[in-house]
Short mmCIF file of C-alpha atoms in Angstrom, two decimals:
data_model
loop_
_atom_site.label_atom_id
_atom_site.label_comp_id
_atom_site.label_asym_id
_atom_site.label_seq_id
_atom_site.Cartn_x
_atom_site.Cartn_y
_atom_site.Cartn_z
CA MET A 26 43.53 78.92 218.23
CA ASP A 27 43.99 79.97 221.89
CA PHE A 28 47.40 79.95 223.04
CA TYR A 29 48.21 80.36 226.80
CA SER A 30 51.65 81.76 227.90
CA PHE A 31 54.00 83.47 230.64
CA PHE A 32 56.22 85.91 229.09
CA ASN A 33 59.18 85.05 231.35
CA SER A 34 58.61 81.42 230.73
CA SER A 35 61.39 79.93 228.31
CA THR A 36 59.09 76.91 227.20
CA SER A 37 56.45 79.53 226.30
CA TYR A 38 59.11 81.42 224.64
CA ARG A 39 59.84 78.37 222.16
CA VAL A 40 56.12 78.13 221.23
CA ARG A 41 56.06 81.95 220.43
CA ILE A 42 58.94 81.72 218.31
CA ALA A 43 57.25 78.80 216.34
CA LEU A 44 53.89 80.75 216.00
CA ALA A 45 56.04 83.72 214.75
CA LEU A 46 57.73 81.93 211.96
CA LYS A 47 55.03 80.22 210.69
CA GLY A 48 53.23 83.53 210.72
CA ILE A 49 50.42 82.05 213.17
CA GLU A 50 48.12 84.93 215.34
CA PRO A 51 46.61 82.83 218.10
CA ILE A 52 44.26 84.40 220.60
CA PHE A 53 46.73 85.40 223.66
CA HIS A 54 46.36 84.56 227.29
CA GLY A 55 48.83 85.41 229.70
CA VAL A 56 48.93 82.97 232.86
CA ASN A 57 50.90 84.52 235.40
CA ILE A 58 52.86 81.67 237.01
CA ARG A 59 54.38 83.78 239.74
CA LEU A 60 50.88 84.10 241.04
CA GLY A 61 50.05 80.40 240.44
CA GLU A 62 47.46 81.40 237.85
CA HIS A 63 48.61 77.81 236.17
CA ARG A 64 47.11 75.97 238.94
CA ASP A 65 43.70 77.56 238.88
CA ALA A 66 40.98 74.83 238.71
CA HIS A 67 39.02 75.96 235.46
CA TYR A 68 42.85 76.13 233.57
CA VAL A 69 43.61 72.58 234.94
CA ALA A 70 40.25 71.57 233.86
CA THR A 71 39.61 73.30 230.45
CA VAL A 72 43.36 74.06 228.96
CA ASN A 73 46.23 72.04 230.65
CA PRO A 74 45.90 68.80 233.01
CA SER A 75 49.10 69.16 233.61
CA ALA A 76 48.76 72.81 235.21
CA VAL A 77 51.60 74.46 233.37
CA VAL A 78 52.21 76.74 230.27
CA PRO A 79 52.60 76.78 227.35
CA ALA A 80 49.02 75.32 226.23
CA VAL A 81 47.16 75.62 223.02
CA VAL A 82 43.36 74.95 222.61
CA ASP A 83 41.95 74.49 218.90
CA GLY A 84 38.25 73.80 219.32
CA ASN A 85 37.59 70.73 221.62
CA PHE A 86 41.62 70.14 221.06
CA HIS A 87 43.93 70.72 224.13
CA LEU A 88 47.46 70.51 224.14
CA GLY A 89 50.57 71.13 226.58
CA GLN A 90 54.40 70.49 226.24
CA SER A 91 56.39 72.87 224.32
CA LEU A 92 57.86 70.01 222.35
CA ALA A 93 54.80 68.41 221.70
CA ILE A 94 52.69 71.80 220.55
CA ILE A 95 55.61 72.74 218.02
CA ASP A 96 55.41 68.93 216.58
CA TRP A 97 51.60 69.66 216.13
CA LEU A 98 52.12 73.09 214.79
CA ASP A 99 54.35 71.54 212.02
CA GLY A 100 52.03 68.94 211.27
CA THR A 101 48.92 71.69 211.27
CA TYR A 102 50.76 74.55 209.75
CA PRO A 103 53.97 73.19 207.95
CA GLU A 104 55.40 76.33 206.18
CA PRO A 105 58.31 76.60 207.52
CA ARG A 106 58.93 73.45 208.84
CA LEU A 107 60.76 73.63 211.98
CA ILE A 108 61.46 69.60 212.36
CA PRO A 109 63.04 68.55 209.22
CA ALA A 110 61.80 65.80 207.15
CA GLU A 111 65.11 64.43 206.02
CA PRO A 112 66.04 61.53 208.60
CA VAL A 113 69.49 62.43 209.28
CA LEU A 114 69.04 65.92 209.67
CA ARG A 115 65.91 65.37 211.70
CA ALA A 116 67.80 63.31 214.01
CA ARG A 117 70.43 65.92 214.81
CA VAL A 118 67.71 68.70 215.01
CA LEU A 119 65.63 66.35 217.85
CA GLU A 120 69.00 65.14 219.67
CA PHE A 121 70.10 68.81 220.06
CA SER A 122 66.69 70.10 220.98
CA ASN A 123 66.18 67.38 223.71
CA LEU A 124 69.53 68.28 225.08
CA ILE A 125 68.20 71.69 225.92
CA ALA A 126 64.93 70.41 226.83
CA CYS A 127 65.53 67.51 228.63
CA ASP A 128 68.88 68.19 230.22
CA ILE A 129 69.47 71.85 230.63
CA HIS A 130 65.96 73.44 230.79
CA PRO A 131 64.10 71.21 233.45
CA VAL A 132 66.91 71.29 236.33
CA ASN A 133 66.98 75.05 236.22
CA ASN A 134 63.20 76.32 236.20
CA LEU A 135 61.52 78.01 238.33
CA ARG A 136 59.85 75.69 240.70
CA VAL A 137 63.11 73.62 240.92
CA LEU A 138 64.69 76.94 241.90
CA LYS A 139 62.02 77.61 244.41
CA TYR A 140 62.40 74.53 246.19
CA LEU A 141 66.04 74.78 246.40
CA THR A 142 65.34 78.14 248.65
CA ASP A 143 62.23 77.31 250.14
CA VAL A 144 62.61 73.90 251.00
CA LEU A 145 66.43 73.40 251.32
CA LYS A 146 67.32 76.31 252.41
CA ALA A 147 69.85 76.63 249.82
CA THR A 148 71.25 80.89 249.69
CA SER A 149 71.36 82.75 246.78
CA ASP A 150 74.97 81.98 246.21
CA GLN A 151 74.24 78.20 246.24
CA LYS A 152 71.30 78.96 243.98
CA ASP A 153 73.26 80.79 241.46
CA ALA A 154 76.31 77.77 241.60
CA TRP A 155 73.52 75.21 240.61
CA TYR A 156 72.13 76.94 237.68
CA LYS A 157 75.73 78.28 236.41
CA HIS A 158 76.89 74.38 237.18
CA TRP A 159 73.90 72.99 234.93
CA ILE A 160 74.36 75.62 232.04
CA ALA A 161 78.31 74.75 232.16
CA GLU A 162 77.52 71.17 231.59
CA GLY A 163 74.52 71.42 228.99
CA LEU A 164 76.27 74.31 226.93
CA CYS A 165 79.48 72.50 226.69
CA ALA A 166 77.42 69.54 225.39
CA ALA A 167 75.77 71.75 222.77
CA GLU A 168 78.78 73.66 221.68
CA ARG A 169 80.24 70.15 220.71
CA LEU A 170 76.97 69.38 218.84
CA LEU A 171 77.52 72.66 217.02
CA GLU A 172 81.05 72.27 216.21
CA GLN A 173 80.09 69.09 214.34
CA ALA A 174 77.07 70.73 212.58
CA ALA A 175 79.20 73.58 211.74
CA ALA A 176 81.55 71.11 209.74
CA ARG A 177 78.23 69.39 208.27
CA GLU A 178 75.64 71.66 207.52
CA GLY A 179 76.92 74.92 208.01
CA GLY A 180 75.30 77.85 209.55
CA PRO A 181 74.57 80.62 209.84
CA TRP A 182 71.67 78.77 211.84
CA CYS A 183 72.27 75.91 214.20
CA PHE A 184 71.84 73.08 211.58
CA GLY A 185 72.33 74.99 208.07
CA GLY A 186 70.52 77.63 206.12
CA ALA A 187 67.28 77.60 207.91
CA PRO A 188 65.69 78.00 211.55
CA THR A 189 64.88 74.65 212.95
CA LEU A 190 63.82 73.71 216.65
CA ALA A 191 67.33 73.96 217.62
CA ASP A 192 67.35 77.32 217.38
CA VAL A 193 63.62 77.77 218.62
CA CYS A 194 64.70 75.74 221.94
CA LEU A 195 68.32 77.13 221.76
CA VAL A 196 67.53 81.40 222.27
CA PRO A 197 65.11 81.28 225.23
CA GLN A 198 67.79 78.83 226.89
CA VAL A 199 70.69 81.12 226.16
CA ALA A 200 68.61 84.22 227.12
CA ASN A 201 67.78 82.87 230.44
CA ALA A 202 71.38 82.27 230.76
CA LEU A 203 72.32 85.61 230.04
CA ARG A 204 69.80 87.23 232.41
CA MET A 205 71.53 84.93 235.25
CA GLY A 206 74.60 86.11 234.71
CA CYS A 207 76.44 83.09 233.33
CA ASP A 208 79.52 83.93 231.44
CA LEU A 209 79.05 82.21 227.85
CA SER A 210 82.17 83.36 225.92
CA ALA A 211 83.68 79.68 226.27
CA TYR A 212 80.74 78.57 223.66
CA SER A 213 81.60 80.25 220.59
CA ARG A 214 79.28 78.15 218.47
CA VAL A 215 76.31 78.51 220.55
CA MET A 216 76.91 82.38 221.12
CA ALA A 217 77.06 82.71 217.25
CA ALA A 218 73.83 80.59 216.69
CA TYR A 219 72.06 82.66 219.13
CA ARG A 220 73.34 85.96 217.84
CA HIS A 221 71.89 85.12 214.47
CA ALA A 222 68.60 83.61 215.37
CA SER A 223 67.84 86.48 217.98
CA GLY A 224 68.02 88.96 215.33
CA HIS A 225 65.23 87.50 213.53
CA PRO A 226 62.07 89.46 213.44
CA SER A 227 59.99 86.24 214.37
CA PHE A 228 62.73 85.66 217.49
CA VAL A 229 62.25 89.28 218.40
CA LYS A 230 58.45 89.19 218.18
CA ALA A 231 58.63 86.11 220.67
CA GLU A 232 60.79 87.68 223.32
CA PRO A 233 59.39 88.43 226.89
CA LYS A 234 59.70 91.89 226.77
CA ASN A 235 57.63 91.92 223.68
CA GLN A 236 54.56 89.98 225.27
CA PRO A 237 51.44 91.52 226.27
CA ASP A 238 51.36 90.10 229.65
CA TYR A 239 55.31 91.54 230.41
CA VAL A 240 56.05 92.99 233.66
CA ALA A 241 59.55 94.62 234.34
CA MET B 28 74.12 49.24 214.94
CA ASP B 29 75.76 49.64 218.08
CA PHE B 30 74.02 50.44 221.29
CA TYR B 31 75.66 52.16 224.35
CA SER B 32 73.34 51.35 227.66
CA PHE B 33 73.83 51.35 231.35
CA PHE B 34 71.36 49.04 232.95
CA ASN B 35 70.32 51.43 235.29
CA SER B 36 69.63 54.53 233.36
CA SER B 37 66.12 54.73 232.38
CA THR B 38 66.67 56.64 228.93
CA SER B 39 68.77 53.74 227.84
CA TYR B 40 66.20 51.77 229.30
CA ARG B 41 63.54 53.61 226.83
CA VAL B 42 65.70 52.70 223.81
CA ARG B 43 65.94 48.96 224.71
CA ILE B 44 62.16 49.01 225.02
CA ALA B 45 61.93 50.48 221.84
CA LEU B 46 64.74 48.18 220.20
CA ALA B 47 62.88 44.82 221.74
CA LEU B 48 59.26 45.77 220.29
CA LYS B 49 60.71 46.49 216.70
CA GLY B 50 63.03 43.01 216.74
CA ILE B 51 66.23 44.65 216.53
CA GLU B 52 68.99 43.29 217.91
CA PRO B 53 72.10 45.75 218.19
CA ILE B 54 75.71 45.38 219.21
CA PHE B 55 75.53 45.95 223.07
CA HIS B 56 77.93 48.10 224.85
CA GLY B 57 77.46 48.50 228.47
CA VAL B 58 78.79 52.29 229.62
CA ASN B 59 79.00 51.96 233.41
CA ILE B 60 77.91 55.76 234.17
CA ARG B 61 78.85 55.14 237.83
CA LEU B 62 82.30 54.79 237.29
CA GLY B 63 82.04 57.83 234.75
CA GLU B 64 82.71 55.57 231.75
CA HIS B 65 80.16 58.09 229.88
CA ARG B 66 83.16 60.69 230.11
CA ASP B 67 85.95 58.72 228.81
CA ALA B 68 87.22 60.97 225.79
CA HIS B 69 86.98 58.21 223.35
CA TYR B 70 83.35 57.73 224.10
CA VAL B 71 82.84 61.19 223.83
CA ALA B 72 84.77 62.02 220.54
CA THR B 73 83.44 58.97 218.50
CA VAL B 74 79.84 57.64 220.11
CA ASN B 75 78.05 60.69 221.72
CA PRO B 76 79.59 64.34 222.37
CA SER B 77 77.06 65.01 225.20
CA ALA B 78 78.94 62.64 227.26
CA VAL B 79 75.69 60.80 228.51
CA VAL B 80 73.95 57.49 228.17
CA PRO B 81 72.09 56.06 225.88
CA ALA B 82 73.68 56.67 222.24
CA VAL B 83 73.56 54.31 218.87
CA VAL B 84 76.01 54.25 216.35
CA ASP B 85 75.13 53.34 212.86
CA GLY B 86 78.17 53.17 210.63
CA ASN B 87 79.18 57.01 210.51
CA PHE B 88 76.07 58.24 212.05
CA HIS B 89 76.18 58.48 215.62
CA LEU B 90 72.81 59.65 217.87
CA GLY B 91 72.26 60.44 221.37
CA GLN B 92 69.22 61.68 223.26
CA SER B 93 66.45 58.60 223.80
CA LEU B 94 63.42 60.62 222.46
CA ALA B 95 65.72 61.46 219.08
CA ILE B 96 66.94 58.10 218.90
CA ILE B 97 63.11 56.55 218.99
CA ASP B 98 62.10 58.95 216.47
CA TRP B 99 64.58 58.02 214.50
CA LEU B 100 64.40 54.11 214.92
CA ASP B 101 60.64 54.60 214.15
CA GLY B 102 61.62 56.31 210.83
CA THR B 103 64.38 53.38 210.25
CA TYR B 104 62.46 50.61 211.26
CA PRO B 105 58.64 51.48 211.32
CA GLU B 106 57.23 48.44 212.52
CA PRO B 107 55.33 48.82 214.87
CA ARG B 108 55.29 52.49 214.81
CA LEU B 109 55.78 54.14 218.38
CA ILE B 110 54.98 57.59 217.67
CA PRO B 111 51.62 57.66 215.75
CA ALA B 112 51.38 59.35 212.33
CA GLU B 113 47.63 60.44 212.95
CA PRO B 114 47.73 63.96 214.13
CA VAL B 115 45.93 64.24 217.31
CA LEU B 116 47.04 60.70 218.71
CA ARG B 117 50.27 61.99 217.76
CA ALA B 118 50.16 65.08 220.02
CA ARG B 119 48.40 63.41 222.77
CA VAL B 120 51.62 60.41 222.80
CA LEU B 121 54.41 63.45 222.56
CA GLU B 122 52.72 65.41 225.16
CA PHE B 123 52.32 62.49 227.71
CA SER B 124 56.24 61.49 226.52
CA ASN B 125 57.49 65.03 226.94
CA LEU B 126 55.91 65.12 230.36
CA ILE B 127 57.90 62.47 231.49
CA ALA B 128 61.07 63.14 229.78
CA CYS B 129 61.28 67.08 230.58
CA ASP B 130 59.40 67.49 233.71
CA ILE B 131 59.88 64.38 235.86
CA HIS B 132 62.65 62.41 234.83
CA PRO B 133 65.57 64.91 234.44
CA VAL B 134 65.07 66.53 237.99
CA ASN B 135 65.74 63.12 239.61
CA ASN B 136 68.06 62.25 237.25
CA LEU B 137 71.61 60.54 238.73
CA ARG B 138 73.59 63.72 238.45
CA VAL B 139 71.09 65.69 240.18
CA LEU B 140 70.56 63.90 243.07
CA LYS B 141 74.36 63.40 243.52
CA TYR B 142 74.41 67.40 243.32
CA LEU B 143 71.96 67.59 246.06
CA THR B 144 74.22 65.25 248.42
CA ASP B 145 77.93 66.07 247.39
CA VAL B 146 77.54 70.08 246.85
CA LEU B 147 74.30 71.09 249.12
CA LYS B 148 75.28 68.51 251.43
CA ALA B 149 71.25 67.36 251.45
CA THR B 150 70.49 64.65 253.93
CA SER B 151 69.49 61.34 252.85
CA ASP B 152 65.91 62.15 253.96
CA GLN B 153 66.11 65.86 252.23
CA LYS B 154 67.05 63.52 249.01
CA ASP B 155 64.06 61.16 249.30
CA ALA B 156 61.70 64.01 250.11
CA TRP B 157 62.93 65.78 246.82
CA TYR B 158 62.58 62.54 245.01
CA LYS B 159 59.33 61.75 245.99
CA HIS B 160 58.02 65.67 245.61
CA TRP B 161 58.75 65.77 241.82
CA ILE B 162 57.40 62.04 241.57
CA ALA B 163 54.05 63.26 242.86
CA GLU B 164 53.76 66.33 240.95
CA GLY B 165 54.43 64.62 237.96
CA LEU B 166 52.51 61.58 238.12
CA CYS B 167 49.41 63.72 239.04
CA ALA B 168 49.57 65.59 235.82
CA ALA B 169 50.25 61.75 234.11
CA GLU B 170 47.29 60.45 235.77
CA ARG B 171 45.27 63.49 234.75
CA LEU B 172 46.18 62.75 231.13
CA LEU B 173 45.43 59.27 231.35
CA GLU B 174 41.99 59.60 232.84
CA GLN B 175 41.47 61.68 229.47
CA ALA B 176 43.10 58.97 227.12
CA ALA B 177 41.03 55.80 229.06
CA ALA B 178 37.67 58.11 228.09
CA ARG B 179 38.85 58.66 224.55
CA GLU B 180 41.08 56.13 223.27
CA GLY B 181 40.61 53.20 226.01
CA GLY B 182 43.28 50.46 226.85
CA PRO B 183 44.93 48.86 227.85
CA TRP B 184 47.79 50.90 226.77
CA CYS B 185 48.36 54.33 227.65
CA PHE B 186 46.86 55.57 224.37
CA GLY B 187 44.45 52.97 223.07
CA GLY B 188 45.24 49.25 221.91
CA ALA B 189 48.76 49.41 221.12
CA PRO B 190 52.20 50.33 222.64
CA THR B 191 53.76 53.69 221.71
CA LEU B 192 56.38 56.22 223.18
CA ALA B 193 53.96 57.12 226.13
CA ASP B 194 54.39 53.32 227.39
CA VAL B 195 58.14 53.29 226.57
CA CYS B 196 58.44 56.05 228.51
CA LEU B 197 56.14 55.61 231.29
CA VAL B 198 57.61 51.93 232.56
CA PRO B 199 61.31 53.00 233.04
CA GLN B 200 59.75 56.20 235.24
CA VAL B 201 57.69 54.44 237.48
CA ALA B 202 60.00 51.24 237.76
CA ASN B 203 62.45 54.05 239.12
CA ALA B 204 59.66 55.45 241.45
CA LEU B 205 58.93 51.97 242.73
CA ARG B 206 62.65 51.31 243.16
CA MET B 207 62.82 54.65 245.23
CA GLY B 208 59.89 53.30 247.62
CA CYS B 209 57.28 56.25 246.36
CA ASP B 210 53.58 55.18 247.05
CA LEU B 211 51.92 55.54 243.97
CA SER B 212 48.35 53.84 244.73
CA ALA B 213 46.75 57.21 244.31
CA TYR B 214 47.75 56.81 240.69
CA SER B 215 45.48 54.05 239.49
CA ARG B 216 45.38 54.79 235.92
CA VAL B 217 49.41 55.25 235.86
CA MET B 218 49.61 51.92 237.65
CA ALA B 219 47.28 49.98 235.19
CA ALA B 220 49.08 51.18 232.40
CA TYR B 221 52.36 50.49 233.83
CA ARG B 222 51.10 46.84 234.82
CA HIS B 223 49.67 46.06 231.51
CA ALA B 224 52.82 47.30 229.55
CA SER B 225 55.75 46.11 232.18
CA GLY B 226 54.22 42.46 231.56
CA HIS B 227 54.69 42.46 227.82
CA PRO B 228 57.63 40.30 226.54
CA SER B 229 59.56 43.54 224.92
CA PHE B 230 59.35 45.46 228.28
CA VAL B 231 60.72 42.23 230.12
CA LYS B 232 63.42 42.13 227.95
CA ALA B 233 64.37 45.59 228.67
CA GLU B 234 64.33 45.45 232.39
CA PRO B 235 67.44 46.47 234.17
CA LYS B 236 67.99 42.90 235.61
CA ASN B 237 67.83 41.59 231.93
CA GLN B 238 70.87 43.38 230.82
CA PRO B 239 74.07 41.95 230.25
CA ASP B 240 75.78 45.03 232.24
CA TYR B 241 73.31 44.33 235.36
CA VAL B 242 74.95 44.44 238.70
CA ALA B 243 73.06 43.48 241.75
#
């Protein structure tokens, strides 16, 4: 399997965690989205028609979108399972993961922040306030979901005693927010889950600074 | 089952289509997000801790996030199945659905457009240009995925001979873009899939104008 990733992309980071948890060692390809390599004609034609990272290619099969890739990995390499089979736990894990993947991450994506500054001429302070606004709104919801999970499923992971897609989505999002200087002290459940998960060897292996394409 | 929806919410619209396709008739509750009813303390405490629509409540079980709800409906009411079981088709349907749910819809959501005008003081023209920019970028990728699907799975639906989550996500997104005055003539596959799906009785039933809480 070939894997296309950018060290600083949160969605690539999710897939890297899933690959590491499952012990899969794909052929790694760094795609520098700062240099626009994801828009290269050959990449779009043969790897990802959506012109984004991450993507996987396995023979004739190519696939983009981090959550679709992780669902596919779960079907192909089921151990450990990251999207639970039990219906209620599955629903809660998908709800939490989609909160991050649909409601928090996209609005603070690199391309959106670039549009704010390049086209709308937002100042650096306005861009920071935008970022922090969506983090606060999103993590406030995440905190409430994790409070209920702690009472029901327990810890130390987001939903009980094993890592799931929820942790896979949470860690890159929190790491990103910390890097952007957000004060996350109000989100104690979020931060407890983050601290637990981010210390796990598979999560450490997937960190931006541990990637072959890392640039300081 | 209780269902919480706002007629003009694209994510509520997705769930309404899924419910109609499966022939489920939940108890309907309109939540007027223009009036902030999704932030009501009782709603947040008992229906959706994330303070958004849509949500479903079934006994003690409550669930938000449209894609998590549809996955749960697919497990609980499997006919017709909207997320295919066959791994490759499943992966393609989830990739396409996540393209819409993560890359297109969130950036043009009501709350984001409101922030642009209310906080960043974007003009009406700047807001329109923002909306059209993300529609163009996203539907360009959607068109390429559907070109490959047409060659592989055929039609008349997005992915072959039956409706899937892909159609469920596509129709509200295209309807929204048309309402915002986007020129979509460049996306012939997208529009062919939209025209086919939007004429189906379950998709018609789910339209904003056919909801009990509709306001012209």
